[in-house]
Short mmCIF file of C-alpha atoms in Angstrom, two decimals:
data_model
loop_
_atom_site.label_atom_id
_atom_site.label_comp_id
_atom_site.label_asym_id
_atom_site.label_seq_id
_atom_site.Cartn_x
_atom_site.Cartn_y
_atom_site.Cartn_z
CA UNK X 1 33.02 25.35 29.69
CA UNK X 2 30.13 22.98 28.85
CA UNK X 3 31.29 19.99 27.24
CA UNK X 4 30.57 18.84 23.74
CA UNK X 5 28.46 16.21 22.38
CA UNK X 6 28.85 14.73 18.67
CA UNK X 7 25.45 13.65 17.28
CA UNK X 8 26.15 10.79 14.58
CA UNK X 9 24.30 12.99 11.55
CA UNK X 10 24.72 16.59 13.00
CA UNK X 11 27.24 19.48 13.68
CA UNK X 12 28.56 19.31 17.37
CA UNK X 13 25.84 21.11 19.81
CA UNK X 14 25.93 22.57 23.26
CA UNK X 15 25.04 20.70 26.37
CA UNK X 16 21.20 20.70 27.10
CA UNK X 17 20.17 21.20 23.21
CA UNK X 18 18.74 17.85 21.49
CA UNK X 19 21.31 15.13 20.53
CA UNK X 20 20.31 15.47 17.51
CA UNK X 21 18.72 17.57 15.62
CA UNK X 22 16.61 16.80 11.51
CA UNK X 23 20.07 18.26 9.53
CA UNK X 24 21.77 14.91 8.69
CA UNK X 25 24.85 14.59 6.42
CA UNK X 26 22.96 11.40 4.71
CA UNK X 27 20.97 11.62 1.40
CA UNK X 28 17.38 10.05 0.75
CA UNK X 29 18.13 6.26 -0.47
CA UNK X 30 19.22 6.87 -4.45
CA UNK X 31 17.32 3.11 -5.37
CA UNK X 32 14.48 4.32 -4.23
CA UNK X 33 13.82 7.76 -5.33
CA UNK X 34 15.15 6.01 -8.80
CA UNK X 35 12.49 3.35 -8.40
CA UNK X 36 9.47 5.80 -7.72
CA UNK X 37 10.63 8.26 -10.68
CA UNK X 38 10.48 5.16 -12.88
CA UNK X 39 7.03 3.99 -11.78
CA UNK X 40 5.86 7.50 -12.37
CA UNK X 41 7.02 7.63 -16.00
CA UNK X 42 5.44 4.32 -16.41
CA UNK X 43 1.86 5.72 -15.19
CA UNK X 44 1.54 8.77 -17.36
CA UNK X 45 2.74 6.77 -20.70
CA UNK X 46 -0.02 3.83 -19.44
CA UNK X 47 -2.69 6.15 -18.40
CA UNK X 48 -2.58 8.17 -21.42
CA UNK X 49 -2.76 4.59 -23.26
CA UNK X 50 -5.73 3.48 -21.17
CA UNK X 51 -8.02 6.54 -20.75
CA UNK X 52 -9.48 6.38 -24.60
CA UNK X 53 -13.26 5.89 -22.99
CA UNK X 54 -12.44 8.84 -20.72
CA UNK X 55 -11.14 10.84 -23.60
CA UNK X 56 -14.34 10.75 -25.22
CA UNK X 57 -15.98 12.20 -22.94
CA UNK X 58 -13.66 14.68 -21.45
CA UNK X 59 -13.46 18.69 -22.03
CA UNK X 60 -10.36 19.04 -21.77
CA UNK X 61 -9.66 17.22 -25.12
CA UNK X 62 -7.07 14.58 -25.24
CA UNK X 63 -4.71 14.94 -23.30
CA UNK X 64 -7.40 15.86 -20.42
CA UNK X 65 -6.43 12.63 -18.27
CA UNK X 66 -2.85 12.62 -18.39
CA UNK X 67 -2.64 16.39 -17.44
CA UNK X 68 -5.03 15.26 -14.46
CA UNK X 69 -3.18 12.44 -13.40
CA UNK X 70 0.01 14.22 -13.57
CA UNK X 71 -1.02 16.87 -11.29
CA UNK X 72 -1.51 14.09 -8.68
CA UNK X 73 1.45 12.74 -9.67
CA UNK X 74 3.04 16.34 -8.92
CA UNK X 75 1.31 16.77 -5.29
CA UNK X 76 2.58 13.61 -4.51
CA UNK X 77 5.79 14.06 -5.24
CA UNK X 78 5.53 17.68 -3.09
CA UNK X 79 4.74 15.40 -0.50
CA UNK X 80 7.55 12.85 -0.66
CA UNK X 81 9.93 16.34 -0.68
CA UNK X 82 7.90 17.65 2.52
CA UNK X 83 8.58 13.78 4.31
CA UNK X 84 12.04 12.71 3.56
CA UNK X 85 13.03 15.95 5.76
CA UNK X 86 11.18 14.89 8.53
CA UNK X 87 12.69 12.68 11.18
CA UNK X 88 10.96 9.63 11.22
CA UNK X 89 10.65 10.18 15.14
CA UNK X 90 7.97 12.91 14.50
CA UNK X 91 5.54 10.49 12.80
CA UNK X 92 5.27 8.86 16.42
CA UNK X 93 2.45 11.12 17.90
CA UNK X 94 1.03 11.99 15.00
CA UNK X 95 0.22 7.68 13.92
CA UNK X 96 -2.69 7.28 16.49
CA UNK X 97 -4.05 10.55 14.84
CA UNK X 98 -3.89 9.40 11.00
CA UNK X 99 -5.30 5.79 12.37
CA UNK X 100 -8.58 7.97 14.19
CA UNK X 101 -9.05 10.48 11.41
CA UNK X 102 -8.97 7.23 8.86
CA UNK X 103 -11.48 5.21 11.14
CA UNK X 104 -14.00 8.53 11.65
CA UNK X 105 -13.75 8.61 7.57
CA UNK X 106 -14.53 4.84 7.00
CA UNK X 107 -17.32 5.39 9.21
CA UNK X 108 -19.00 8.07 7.89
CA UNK X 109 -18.63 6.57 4.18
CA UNK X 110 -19.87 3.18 4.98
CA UNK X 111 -23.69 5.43 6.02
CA UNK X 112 -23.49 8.64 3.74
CA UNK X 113 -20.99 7.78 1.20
CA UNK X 114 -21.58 8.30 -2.61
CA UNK X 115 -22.03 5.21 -4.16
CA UNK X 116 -19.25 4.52 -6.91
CA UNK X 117 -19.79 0.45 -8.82
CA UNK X 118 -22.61 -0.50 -6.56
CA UNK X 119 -20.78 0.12 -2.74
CA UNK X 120 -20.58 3.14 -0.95
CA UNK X 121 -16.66 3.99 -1.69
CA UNK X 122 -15.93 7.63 -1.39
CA UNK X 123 -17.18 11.30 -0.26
CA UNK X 124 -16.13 14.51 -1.57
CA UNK X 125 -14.43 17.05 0.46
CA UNK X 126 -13.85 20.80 -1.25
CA UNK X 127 -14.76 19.33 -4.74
CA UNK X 128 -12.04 16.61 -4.17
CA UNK X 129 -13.13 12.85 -4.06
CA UNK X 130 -11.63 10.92 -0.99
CA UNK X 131 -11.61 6.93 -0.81
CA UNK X 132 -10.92 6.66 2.87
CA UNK X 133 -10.15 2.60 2.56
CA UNK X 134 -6.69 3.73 1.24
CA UNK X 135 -5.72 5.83 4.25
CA UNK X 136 -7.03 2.62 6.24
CA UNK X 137 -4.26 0.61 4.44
CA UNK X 138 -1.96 2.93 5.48
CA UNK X 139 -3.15 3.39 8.68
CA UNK X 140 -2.90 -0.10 9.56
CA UNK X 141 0.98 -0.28 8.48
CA UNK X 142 1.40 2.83 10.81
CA UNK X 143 -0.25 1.64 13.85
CA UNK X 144 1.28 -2.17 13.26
CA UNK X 145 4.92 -0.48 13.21
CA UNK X 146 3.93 1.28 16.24
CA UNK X 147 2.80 -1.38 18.28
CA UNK X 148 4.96 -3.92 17.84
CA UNK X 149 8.02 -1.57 18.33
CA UNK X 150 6.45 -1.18 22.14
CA UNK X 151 6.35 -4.48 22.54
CA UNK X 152 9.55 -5.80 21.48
CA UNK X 153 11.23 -8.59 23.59
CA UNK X 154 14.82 -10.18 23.02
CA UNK X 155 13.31 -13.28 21.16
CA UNK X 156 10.08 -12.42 20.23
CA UNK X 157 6.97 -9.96 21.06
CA UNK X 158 4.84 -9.66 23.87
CA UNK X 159 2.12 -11.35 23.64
CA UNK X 160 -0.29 -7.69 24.68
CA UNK X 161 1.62 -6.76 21.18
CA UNK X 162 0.37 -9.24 19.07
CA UNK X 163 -3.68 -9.15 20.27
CA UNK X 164 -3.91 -5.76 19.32
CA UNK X 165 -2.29 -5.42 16.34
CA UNK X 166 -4.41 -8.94 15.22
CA UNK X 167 -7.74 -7.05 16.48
CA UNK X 168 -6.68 -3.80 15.06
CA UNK X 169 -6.33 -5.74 11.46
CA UNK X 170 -9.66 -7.22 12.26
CA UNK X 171 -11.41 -4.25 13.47
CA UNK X 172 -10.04 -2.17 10.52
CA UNK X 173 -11.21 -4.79 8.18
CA UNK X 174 -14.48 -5.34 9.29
CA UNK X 175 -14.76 -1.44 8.21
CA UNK X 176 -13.88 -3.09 4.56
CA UNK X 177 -15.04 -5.69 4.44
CA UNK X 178 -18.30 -4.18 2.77
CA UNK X 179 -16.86 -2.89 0.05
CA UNK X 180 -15.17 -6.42 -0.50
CA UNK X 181 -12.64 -8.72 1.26
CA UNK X 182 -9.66 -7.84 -1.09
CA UNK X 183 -8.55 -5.10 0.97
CA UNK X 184 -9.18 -6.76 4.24
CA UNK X 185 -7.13 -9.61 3.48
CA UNK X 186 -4.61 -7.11 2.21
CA UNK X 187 -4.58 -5.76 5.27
CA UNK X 188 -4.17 -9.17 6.92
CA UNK X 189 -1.16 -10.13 4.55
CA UNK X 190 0.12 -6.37 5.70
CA UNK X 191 0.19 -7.48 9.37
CA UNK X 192 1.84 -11.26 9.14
CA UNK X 193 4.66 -9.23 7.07
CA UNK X 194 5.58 -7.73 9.81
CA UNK X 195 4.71 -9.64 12.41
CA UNK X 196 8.19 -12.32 10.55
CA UNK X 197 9.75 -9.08 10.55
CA UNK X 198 8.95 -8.21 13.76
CA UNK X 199 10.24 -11.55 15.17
CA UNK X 200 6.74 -13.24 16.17
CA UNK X 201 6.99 -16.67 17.68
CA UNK X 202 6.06 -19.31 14.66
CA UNK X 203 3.41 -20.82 16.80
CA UNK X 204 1.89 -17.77 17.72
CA UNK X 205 2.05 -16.47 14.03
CA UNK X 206 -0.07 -19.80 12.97
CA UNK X 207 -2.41 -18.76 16.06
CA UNK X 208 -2.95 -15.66 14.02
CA UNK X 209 -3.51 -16.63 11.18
CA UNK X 210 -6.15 -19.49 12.36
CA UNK X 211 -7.76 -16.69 13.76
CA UNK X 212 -7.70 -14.69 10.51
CA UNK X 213 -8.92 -17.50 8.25
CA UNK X 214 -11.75 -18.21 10.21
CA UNK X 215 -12.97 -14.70 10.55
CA UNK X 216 -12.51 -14.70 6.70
CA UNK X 217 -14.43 -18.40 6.55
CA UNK X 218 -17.33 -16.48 8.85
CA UNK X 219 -18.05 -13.61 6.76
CA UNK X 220 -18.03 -15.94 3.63
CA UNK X 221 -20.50 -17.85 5.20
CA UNK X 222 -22.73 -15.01 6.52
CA UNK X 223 -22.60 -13.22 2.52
CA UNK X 224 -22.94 -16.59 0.47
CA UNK X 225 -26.80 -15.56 -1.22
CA UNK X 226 -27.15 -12.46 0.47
CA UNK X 227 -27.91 -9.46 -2.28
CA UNK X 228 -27.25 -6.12 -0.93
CA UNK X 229 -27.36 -3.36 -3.85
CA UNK X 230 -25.74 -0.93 -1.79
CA UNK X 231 -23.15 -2.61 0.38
CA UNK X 232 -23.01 -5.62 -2.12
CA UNK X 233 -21.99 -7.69 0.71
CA UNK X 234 -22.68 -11.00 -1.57
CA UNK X 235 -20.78 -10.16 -4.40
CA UNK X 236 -17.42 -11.62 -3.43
CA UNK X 237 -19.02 -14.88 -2.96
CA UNK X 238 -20.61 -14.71 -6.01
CA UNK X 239 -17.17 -13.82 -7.43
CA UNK X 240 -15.65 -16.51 -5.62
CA UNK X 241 -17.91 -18.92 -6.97
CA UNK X 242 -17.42 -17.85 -10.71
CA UNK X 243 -13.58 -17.79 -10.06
CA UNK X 244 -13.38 -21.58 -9.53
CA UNK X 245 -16.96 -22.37 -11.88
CA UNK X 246 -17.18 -25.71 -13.27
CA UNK X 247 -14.06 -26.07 -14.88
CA UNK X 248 -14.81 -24.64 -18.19
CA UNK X 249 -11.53 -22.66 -19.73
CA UNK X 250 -12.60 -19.07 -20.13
CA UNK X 251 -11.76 -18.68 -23.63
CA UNK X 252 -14.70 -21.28 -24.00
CA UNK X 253 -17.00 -19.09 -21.59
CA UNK X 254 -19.92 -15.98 -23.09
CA UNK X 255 -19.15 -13.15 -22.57
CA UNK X 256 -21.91 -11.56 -20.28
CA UNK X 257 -22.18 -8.08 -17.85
CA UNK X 258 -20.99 -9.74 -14.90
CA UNK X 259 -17.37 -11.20 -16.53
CA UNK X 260 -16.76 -8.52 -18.79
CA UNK X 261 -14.06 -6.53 -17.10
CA UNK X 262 -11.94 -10.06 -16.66
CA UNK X 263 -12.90 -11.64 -20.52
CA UNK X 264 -11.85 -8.09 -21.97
CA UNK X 265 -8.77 -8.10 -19.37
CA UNK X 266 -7.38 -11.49 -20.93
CA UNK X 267 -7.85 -10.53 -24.00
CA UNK X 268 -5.59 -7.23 -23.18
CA UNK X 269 -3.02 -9.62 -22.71
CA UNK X 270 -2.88 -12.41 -24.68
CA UNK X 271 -2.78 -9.56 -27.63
CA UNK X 272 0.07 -8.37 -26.05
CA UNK X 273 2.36 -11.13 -26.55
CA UNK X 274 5.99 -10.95 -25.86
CA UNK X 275 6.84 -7.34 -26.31
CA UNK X 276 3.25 -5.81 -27.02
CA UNK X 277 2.01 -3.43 -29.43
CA UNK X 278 3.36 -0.33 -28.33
CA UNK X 279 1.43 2.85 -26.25
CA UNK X 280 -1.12 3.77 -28.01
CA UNK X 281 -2.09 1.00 -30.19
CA UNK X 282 -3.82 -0.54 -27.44
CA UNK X 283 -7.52 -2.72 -28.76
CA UNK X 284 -8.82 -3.29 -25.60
CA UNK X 285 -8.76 -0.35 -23.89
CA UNK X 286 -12.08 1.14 -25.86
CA UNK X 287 -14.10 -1.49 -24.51
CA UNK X 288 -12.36 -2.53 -20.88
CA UNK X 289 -14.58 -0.86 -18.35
CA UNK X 290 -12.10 0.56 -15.58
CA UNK X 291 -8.89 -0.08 -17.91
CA UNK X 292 -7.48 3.10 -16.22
CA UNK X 293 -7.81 2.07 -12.81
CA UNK X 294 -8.53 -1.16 -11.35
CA UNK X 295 -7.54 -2.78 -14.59
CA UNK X 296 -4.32 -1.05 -16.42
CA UNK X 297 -1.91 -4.16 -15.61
CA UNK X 298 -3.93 -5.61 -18.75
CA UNK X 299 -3.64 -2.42 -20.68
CA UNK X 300 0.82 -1.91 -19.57
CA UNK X 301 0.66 -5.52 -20.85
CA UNK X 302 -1.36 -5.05 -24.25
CA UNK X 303 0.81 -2.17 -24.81
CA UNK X 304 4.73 -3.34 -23.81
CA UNK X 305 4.02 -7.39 -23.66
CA UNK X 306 5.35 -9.93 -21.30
CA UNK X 307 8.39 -7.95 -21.05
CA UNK X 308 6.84 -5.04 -19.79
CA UNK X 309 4.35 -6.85 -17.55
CA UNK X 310 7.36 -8.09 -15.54
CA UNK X 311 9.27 -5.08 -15.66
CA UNK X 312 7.05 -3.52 -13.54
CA UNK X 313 6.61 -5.95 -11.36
CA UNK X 314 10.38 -5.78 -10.63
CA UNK X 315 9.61 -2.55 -9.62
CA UNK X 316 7.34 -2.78 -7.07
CA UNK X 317 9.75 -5.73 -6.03
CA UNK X 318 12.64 -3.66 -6.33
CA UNK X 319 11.15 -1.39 -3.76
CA UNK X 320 10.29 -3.84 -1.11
CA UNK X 321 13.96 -5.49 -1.81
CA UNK X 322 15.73 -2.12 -1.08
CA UNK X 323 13.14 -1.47 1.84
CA UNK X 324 14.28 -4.43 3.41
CA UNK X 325 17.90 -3.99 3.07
CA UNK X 326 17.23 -0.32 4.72
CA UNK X 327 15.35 -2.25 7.69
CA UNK X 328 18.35 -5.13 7.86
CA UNK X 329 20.50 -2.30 8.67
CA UNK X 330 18.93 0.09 11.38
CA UNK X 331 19.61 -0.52 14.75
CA UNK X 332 15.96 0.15 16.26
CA UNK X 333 12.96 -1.78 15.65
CA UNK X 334 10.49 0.97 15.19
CA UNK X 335 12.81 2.27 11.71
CA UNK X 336 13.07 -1.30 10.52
CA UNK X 337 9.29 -1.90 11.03
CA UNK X 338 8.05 1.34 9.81
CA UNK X 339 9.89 1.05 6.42
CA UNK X 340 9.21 -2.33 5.85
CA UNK X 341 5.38 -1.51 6.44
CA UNK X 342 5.10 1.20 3.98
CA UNK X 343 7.18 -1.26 1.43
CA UNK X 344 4.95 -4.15 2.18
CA UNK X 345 1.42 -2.18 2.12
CA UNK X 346 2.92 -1.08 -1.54
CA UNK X 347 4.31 -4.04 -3.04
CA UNK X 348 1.30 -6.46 -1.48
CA UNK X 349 -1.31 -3.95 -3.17
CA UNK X 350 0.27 -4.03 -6.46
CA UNK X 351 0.81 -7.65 -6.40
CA UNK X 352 -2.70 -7.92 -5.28
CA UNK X 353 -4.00 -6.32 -8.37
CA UNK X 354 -1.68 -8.23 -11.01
CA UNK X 355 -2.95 -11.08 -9.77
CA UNK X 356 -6.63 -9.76 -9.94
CA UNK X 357 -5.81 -9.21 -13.46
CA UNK X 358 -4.03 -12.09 -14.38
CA UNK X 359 -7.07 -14.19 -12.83
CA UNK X 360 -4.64 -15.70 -9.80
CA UNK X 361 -7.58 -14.03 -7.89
CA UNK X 362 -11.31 -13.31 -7.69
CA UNK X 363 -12.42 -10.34 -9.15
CA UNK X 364 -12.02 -7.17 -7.28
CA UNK X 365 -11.67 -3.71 -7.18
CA UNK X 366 -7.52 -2.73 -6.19
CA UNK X 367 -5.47 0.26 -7.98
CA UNK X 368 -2.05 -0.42 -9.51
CA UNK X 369 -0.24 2.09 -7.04
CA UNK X 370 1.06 5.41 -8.56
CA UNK X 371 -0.09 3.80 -11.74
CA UNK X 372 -3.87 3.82 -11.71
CA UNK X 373 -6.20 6.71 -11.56
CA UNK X 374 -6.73 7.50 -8.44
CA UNK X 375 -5.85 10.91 -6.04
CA UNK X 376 -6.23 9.05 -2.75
CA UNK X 377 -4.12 5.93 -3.89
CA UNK X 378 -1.34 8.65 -5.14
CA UNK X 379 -1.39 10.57 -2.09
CA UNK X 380 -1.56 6.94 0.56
CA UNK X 381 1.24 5.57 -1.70
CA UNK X 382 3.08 9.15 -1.78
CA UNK X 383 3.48 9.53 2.32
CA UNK X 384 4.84 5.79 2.44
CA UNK X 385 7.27 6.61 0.00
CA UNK X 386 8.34 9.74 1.66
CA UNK X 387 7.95 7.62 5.29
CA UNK X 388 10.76 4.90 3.48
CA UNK X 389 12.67 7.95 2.32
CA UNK X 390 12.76 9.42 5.76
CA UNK X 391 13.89 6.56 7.40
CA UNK X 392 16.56 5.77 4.72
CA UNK X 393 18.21 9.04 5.70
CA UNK X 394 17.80 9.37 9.50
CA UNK X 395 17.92 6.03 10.78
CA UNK X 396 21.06 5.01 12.11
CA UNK X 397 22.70 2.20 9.87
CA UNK X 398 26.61 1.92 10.63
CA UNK X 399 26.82 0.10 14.04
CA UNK X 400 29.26 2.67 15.80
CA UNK X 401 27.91 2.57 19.38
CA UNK X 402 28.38 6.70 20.03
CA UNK X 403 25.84 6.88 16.94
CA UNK X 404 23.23 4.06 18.10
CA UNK X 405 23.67 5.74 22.03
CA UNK X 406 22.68 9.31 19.91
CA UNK X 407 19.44 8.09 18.06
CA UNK X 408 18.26 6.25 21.01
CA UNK X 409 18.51 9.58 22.97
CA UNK X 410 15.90 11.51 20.31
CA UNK X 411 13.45 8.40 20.69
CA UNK X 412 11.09 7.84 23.52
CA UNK X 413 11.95 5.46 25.98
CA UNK X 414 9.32 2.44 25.22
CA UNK X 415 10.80 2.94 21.20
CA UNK X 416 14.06 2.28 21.60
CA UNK X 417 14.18 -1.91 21.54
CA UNK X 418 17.06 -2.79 19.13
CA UNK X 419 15.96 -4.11 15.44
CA UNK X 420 14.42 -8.35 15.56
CA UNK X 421 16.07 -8.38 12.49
CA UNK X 422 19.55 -8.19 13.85
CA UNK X 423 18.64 -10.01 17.06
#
């Protein structure tokens, strides 16, 4: 008789069948599915709140947004049922795929994309308008996690590991940078994350980012004055410039057409005060160009105050905390980097646009994620949720030996270097 082997999350099996198969005794992480729900209640109450300029206009009446942007809301969460049932070993082959598709997209928008606020942004595939820049993000987490999994050494990373994911980041970002350098410094941020995480050498990590600051100080350089309508390739510098100014407080500054989303955006706030006026009885939202997308921190604060405000930033928080107690805990480094990625490319996005908001940062376009209007930010934000969720439920996170010896037999040989983080 053929003797039995135990897998750590699965019924015994014959001999000669997988060690381990996707039916696991563990659940989906709790904190998180508890943090997304509440995010998601949070968008349709501030959506609703912020979409009075799209309400006018809308023929579907009222409540013609909300029913929209739950819909999304709805696919997405399809989604993150469809991916917390995969095994997070099956996203392997398919990452170099998402990364090509993502680039070929980019691509094709940067010469024939529609032009949405003055840069060519999006195309539209069966009637339904795609933003490839946010599968880029994602992309870039994916391929990062990837990479520096394969190149895992005790003590560090290979040095191979670190070039490519540094010229991936830079190659990706070039394809972004003409819509703006927020989301290719995003995606820079994205890739030192995990590069700590990963266990990168300190001085090579300050190699890295050398490198990234001057390829940042080169394309300021080569924009500063230079007016391109289409690609706008000089408006963050011009942003830049009015971001620092000459000092002057900007509730002393005019109101003009190129600082109206920011004066109307501080004004959101300040009448927000400590616990806000309530959904609903928003003031600013009439007037705040974009108030349901790239500018609806201002509008959650108007409506629920300070309190509010930093309520949901504890959640994004809250989700990168958790991620990172799920990555502390697996016992291979492509798990620990893969979740962390999808919590960093979240939290880093939404920080990015608080700060945006709460002018910490020059003026630019970035969704609040799962809050803001947006299908392709929903769906990006959706699959790294269900990619954390995944992880949280397959990934081996006891320490028994017979169970780390069973998931390393289900992963290919070059993925199965044991987690930095417990190194």
């Amino acid at each position: 008789m053929e003797p039995i082997i135990t897998s750590p999350v699965t019924e015994p099996v014959q001999s000669g069948a997988p060690a381990a198969t996707d039916a696991v005794e563990s659940k989906p992480d709790k904190y998180l599915w508890g943090l997304y729900i509440m995010i998601c209640l949070i968008s349709i109450i501030e959506l609703y709140s912020a979409s009075s300029r799209e309400v006018a206009s809308s023929s579907m009446g009222v409540f013609g947004p909300v029913v929209r942007h739950a819909f999304m809301l709805g696919a997405g969460c399809g989604l993150i049922f469809l991916l917390q049932r995969v095994h997070y070993r099956k996203f392997i082959p398919f990452i170099p795929v998402f990364a090509f598709i993502s680039v070929v997209m980019m691509l094709y928008v940067m010469f024939f994309g529609e032009i949405v606020n003055g840069a060519r942004r999006s195309f539209s595939l069966a009637g339904i308008t795609i933003q490839p820049s946010e599968f880029l993000k994602l992309s870039s987490a994916l391929v990062i996690a990837l990479i520096m999994s394969r190149t895992q050494i005790r003590g560090g990373v290979k040095n191979i590991g670190i070039t490519i994911s540094a010229i991936i980041v830079m190659l990706f970002g070039g394809l972004l940078i003409k819509q703006g350098m927020t989301n290719t410094i995003l995606l820079m941020c994205i890739s030192l994350s995990m590069m700590v995480i990963g266990g990168v050498e300190w001085r090579k990590f300050l190699i890295v980012i050398a490198v990234y600051l001057a390829c940042v100080g080169v394309f300021y350089a080569m924009t500063k004055g230079n007016d391109d309508d289409v690609n706008r390739t000089g408006t963050w510098s011009e942003r830049i410039d009015r971001f620092f100014g000459d000092g002057k407080p900007k509730y002393m500054q005019d109101i003009d057409a190129k600082n109206r989303q920011e004066m109307y955006a501080y004004m959101a706030q300040a009448n927000g005060g400590i616990i806000g006026v309530f959904p609903g009885n928003s003031r600013e939202t009439a007037r705040l160009p974009l108030a349901f997308s790239d500018f609806i921190f201002s509008i959650i604060v108007e409506d629920m105050g300070l309190v509010g405000g930093l309520v949901v930033l504890l959640c994004y928080l809250g989700l990168l905390g958790r991620a990172s107690a799920i990555a502390s805990k697996c016992s291979r480094a492509f798990p620990a980097l893969l979740v962390i990625g999808m919590a960093v490319m979240v939290a880093f996005q939404a920080l990015f646009h608080m700060a945006i908001v709460t002018g910490f940062f020059p003026v630019s376009g970035q969704p609040l994620p799962l809050i803001s209007k947006g299908g392709t930010s929903i769906l990006t934000t959706s699959i790294a949720i269900g990619v954390m969720l995944s992880v949280s439920r397959f990934a081996v996170r006891n320490g028994k030996k017979q169970d780390i010896k069973n998931e390393m037999e289900v992963l290919p040989d070059e993925m199965r270097a044991e987690n930095p983080t417990q190194l």
